[in-house]
XYZ file of C-alpha atoms in Angstrom:
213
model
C 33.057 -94.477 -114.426
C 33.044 -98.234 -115.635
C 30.483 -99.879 -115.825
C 29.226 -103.396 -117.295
C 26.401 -104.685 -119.825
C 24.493 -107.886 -119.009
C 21.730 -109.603 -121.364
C 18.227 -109.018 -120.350
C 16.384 -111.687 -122.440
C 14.480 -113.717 -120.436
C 11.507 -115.192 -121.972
C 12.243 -112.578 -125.013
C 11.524 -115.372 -127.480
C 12.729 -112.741 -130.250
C 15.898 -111.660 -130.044
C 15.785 -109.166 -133.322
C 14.697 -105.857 -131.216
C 14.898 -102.828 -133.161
C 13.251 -100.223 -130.805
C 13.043 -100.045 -126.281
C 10.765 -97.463 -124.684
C 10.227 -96.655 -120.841
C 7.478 -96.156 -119.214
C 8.277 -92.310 -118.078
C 5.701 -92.545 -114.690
C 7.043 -95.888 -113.737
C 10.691 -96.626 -114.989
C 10.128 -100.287 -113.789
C 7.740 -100.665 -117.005
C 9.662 -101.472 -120.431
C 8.634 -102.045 -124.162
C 10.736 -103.670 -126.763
C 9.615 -103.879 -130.057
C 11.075 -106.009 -132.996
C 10.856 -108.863 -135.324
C 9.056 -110.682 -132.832
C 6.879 -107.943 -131.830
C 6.100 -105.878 -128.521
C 7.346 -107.545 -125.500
C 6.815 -105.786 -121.954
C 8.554 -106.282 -119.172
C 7.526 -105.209 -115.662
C 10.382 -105.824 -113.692
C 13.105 -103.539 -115.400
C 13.846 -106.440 -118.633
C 14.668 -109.058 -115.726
C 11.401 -111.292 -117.379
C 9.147 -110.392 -120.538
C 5.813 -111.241 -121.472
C 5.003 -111.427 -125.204
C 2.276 -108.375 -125.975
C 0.413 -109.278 -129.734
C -2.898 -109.107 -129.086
C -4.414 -107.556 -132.454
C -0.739 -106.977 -133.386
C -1.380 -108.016 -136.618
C 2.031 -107.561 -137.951
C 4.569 -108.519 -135.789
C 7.758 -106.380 -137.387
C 7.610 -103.304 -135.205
C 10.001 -100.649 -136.147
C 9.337 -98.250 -133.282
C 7.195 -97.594 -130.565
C 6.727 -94.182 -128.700
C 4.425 -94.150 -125.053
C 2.187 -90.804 -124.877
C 4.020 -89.432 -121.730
C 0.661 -87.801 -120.385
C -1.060 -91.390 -120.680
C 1.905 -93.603 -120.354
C -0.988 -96.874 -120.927
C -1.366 -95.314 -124.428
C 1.439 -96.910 -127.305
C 2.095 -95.975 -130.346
C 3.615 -98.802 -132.503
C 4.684 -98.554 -136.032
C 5.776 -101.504 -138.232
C 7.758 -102.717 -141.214
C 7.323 -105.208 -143.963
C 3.467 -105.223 -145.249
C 3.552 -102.021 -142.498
C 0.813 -100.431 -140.527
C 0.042 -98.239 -137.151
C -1.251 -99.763 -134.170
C -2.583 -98.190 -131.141
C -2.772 -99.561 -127.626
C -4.613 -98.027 -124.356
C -4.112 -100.568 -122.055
C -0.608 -101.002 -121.560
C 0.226 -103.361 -124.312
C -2.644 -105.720 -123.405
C -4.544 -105.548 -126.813
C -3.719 -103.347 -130.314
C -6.140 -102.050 -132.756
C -4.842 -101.181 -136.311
C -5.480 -97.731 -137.883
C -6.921 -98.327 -141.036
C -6.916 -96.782 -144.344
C -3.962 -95.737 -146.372
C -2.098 -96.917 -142.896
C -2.516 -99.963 -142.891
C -0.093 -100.252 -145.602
C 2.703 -97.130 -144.863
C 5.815 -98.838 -143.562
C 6.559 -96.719 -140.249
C 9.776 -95.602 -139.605
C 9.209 -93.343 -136.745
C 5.984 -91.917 -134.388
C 6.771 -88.451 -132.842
C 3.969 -87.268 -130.040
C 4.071 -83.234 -130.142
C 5.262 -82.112 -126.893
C 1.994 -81.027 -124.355
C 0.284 -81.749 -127.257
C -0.752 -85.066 -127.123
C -3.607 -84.959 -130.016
C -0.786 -84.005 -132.484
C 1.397 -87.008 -134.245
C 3.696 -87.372 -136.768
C 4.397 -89.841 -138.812
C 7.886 -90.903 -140.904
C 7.598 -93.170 -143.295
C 8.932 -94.824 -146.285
C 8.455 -93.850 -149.694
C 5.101 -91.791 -148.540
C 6.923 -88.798 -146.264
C 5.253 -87.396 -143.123
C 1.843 -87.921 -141.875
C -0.101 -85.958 -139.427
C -2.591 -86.329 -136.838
C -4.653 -83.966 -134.749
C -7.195 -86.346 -132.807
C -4.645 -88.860 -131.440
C -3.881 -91.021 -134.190
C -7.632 -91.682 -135.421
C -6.995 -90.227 -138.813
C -3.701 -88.877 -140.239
C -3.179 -86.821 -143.757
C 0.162 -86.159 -145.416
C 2.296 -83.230 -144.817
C 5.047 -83.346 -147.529
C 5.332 -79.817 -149.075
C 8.486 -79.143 -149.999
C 10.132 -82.721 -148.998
C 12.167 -83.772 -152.013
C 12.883 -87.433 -150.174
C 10.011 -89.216 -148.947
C 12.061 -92.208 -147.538
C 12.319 -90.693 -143.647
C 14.693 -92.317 -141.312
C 13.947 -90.517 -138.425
C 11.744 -87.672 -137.295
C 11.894 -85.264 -134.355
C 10.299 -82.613 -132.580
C 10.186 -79.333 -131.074
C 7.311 -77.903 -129.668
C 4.158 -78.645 -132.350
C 5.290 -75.929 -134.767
C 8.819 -77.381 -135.403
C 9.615 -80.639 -136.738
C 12.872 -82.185 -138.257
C 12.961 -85.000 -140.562
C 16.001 -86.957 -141.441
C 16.502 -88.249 -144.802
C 19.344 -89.988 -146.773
C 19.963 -86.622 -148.424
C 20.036 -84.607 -144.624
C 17.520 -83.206 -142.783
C 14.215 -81.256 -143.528
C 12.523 -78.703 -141.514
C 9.328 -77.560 -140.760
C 8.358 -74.339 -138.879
C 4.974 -74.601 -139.206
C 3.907 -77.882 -137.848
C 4.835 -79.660 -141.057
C 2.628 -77.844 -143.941
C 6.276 -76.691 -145.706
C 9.234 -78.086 -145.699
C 13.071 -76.878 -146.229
C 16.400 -78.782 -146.743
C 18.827 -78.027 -144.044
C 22.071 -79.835 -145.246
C 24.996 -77.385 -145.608
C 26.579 -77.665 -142.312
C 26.167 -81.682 -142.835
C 29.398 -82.783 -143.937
C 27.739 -86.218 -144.390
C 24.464 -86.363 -144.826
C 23.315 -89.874 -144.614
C 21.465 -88.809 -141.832
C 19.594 -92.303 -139.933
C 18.893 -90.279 -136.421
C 18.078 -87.616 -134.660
C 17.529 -86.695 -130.929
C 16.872 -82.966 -129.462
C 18.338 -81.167 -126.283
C 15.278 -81.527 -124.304
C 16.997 -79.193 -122.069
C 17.993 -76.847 -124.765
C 16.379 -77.623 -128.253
C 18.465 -75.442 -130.366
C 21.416 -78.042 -129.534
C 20.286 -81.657 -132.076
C 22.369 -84.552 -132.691
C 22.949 -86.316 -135.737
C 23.439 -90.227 -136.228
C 25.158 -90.767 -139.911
C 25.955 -93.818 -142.199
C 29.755 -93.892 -141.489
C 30.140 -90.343 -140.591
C 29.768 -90.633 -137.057
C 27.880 -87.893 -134.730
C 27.139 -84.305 -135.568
């Protein structure tokens, strides 16, 4: 079927987006997050509404919704870095503090049904964990020989992938070891990954020149 693309920018004063998430209770709900920061549009991205209050860094790489509490947002940034949480929709962030406040966040993955558990990809520091909802997060990095992540997904709270420019890790045991699973990569510049959700055996691979595996 054919079918068209149109720009959706209306008051998106930032035009650099890097990441768009929907809410999954009501589609007409959307997030973009970028070099401008989190914009929200209620409307289905026919109008947007700048959303940086207590955004204190404005370079958001991603941003992941808690699809039990779609009002909750996750949103992880770039350049001097940082994790900020939201619980009212986008209205107002809080920063985690800590060692966080510095990671550069690559990508946020909410375990599935799980809600309390979060991971973390980041760059240069690996994986981080959380088990109380993104209050406090440790490192989970045994066995990862590349601590630059590009992208991180999940299965369950027990398995977790992690893509790195070398290929992609994995974890069977919610992220306390870690094994390089490369060999049926023909090229493993690996920047992101996305599960089945129907059948999670089945993942896709984004690559640096190399297409889809």
């Amino acid at each position: 079927d054919k079918f068209t693309w149109k720009a959706s920018n209306h008051r998106l004063y930032n035009l650099n987006v890097h990441t768009v998430v929907i809410d999954p209770k009501r589609p007409e709900i959307i997030y973009a997050g970028g070099d401008g920061g989190v914009y929200k549009s209620t409307n289905e991205g026919n109008e947007w509404v700048e959303k940086n209050v207590g955004l204190s860094n404005p370079l958001v790489r991603v941003l992941t919704i808690d699809p039990n509490n779609p009002a909750r947002l996750y949103a992880g940034c770039f350049g001097s870095g940082g994790l900020f949480i939201s619980d009212d929709g986008g209205e107002s962030w809080k920063g985690v503090g800590g060692e966080l406040a510095t990671l550069q966040i690559t990508s946020i993955v909410i375990a599935p049904n799980q809600p309390d558990i979060i991971y973390l990809g980041t760059w240069e520091k690996g994986v981080y964990k959380s088990e109380d909802r993104g209050m406090s997060f440790y490192p989970v990095n045994t066995g990862l020989t590349n601590l630059n992540i590009r992208d991180i997904a999940g299965v369950g709270s027990e398995t977790i992938y992690a893509a790195v420019e070398g290929g992609v890790f994995k974890s069977e045991d919610e992220g306390k070891n870690w094994e390089l699973k490369k060999e049926v990569l023909l090229n493993p510049h690996i920047r992101t990954l996305l599960i089945d959700p129907e059948q999670p055996d089945i993942i896709y691979a984004g690559t640096w020149i190399g297409g889809v595996y």
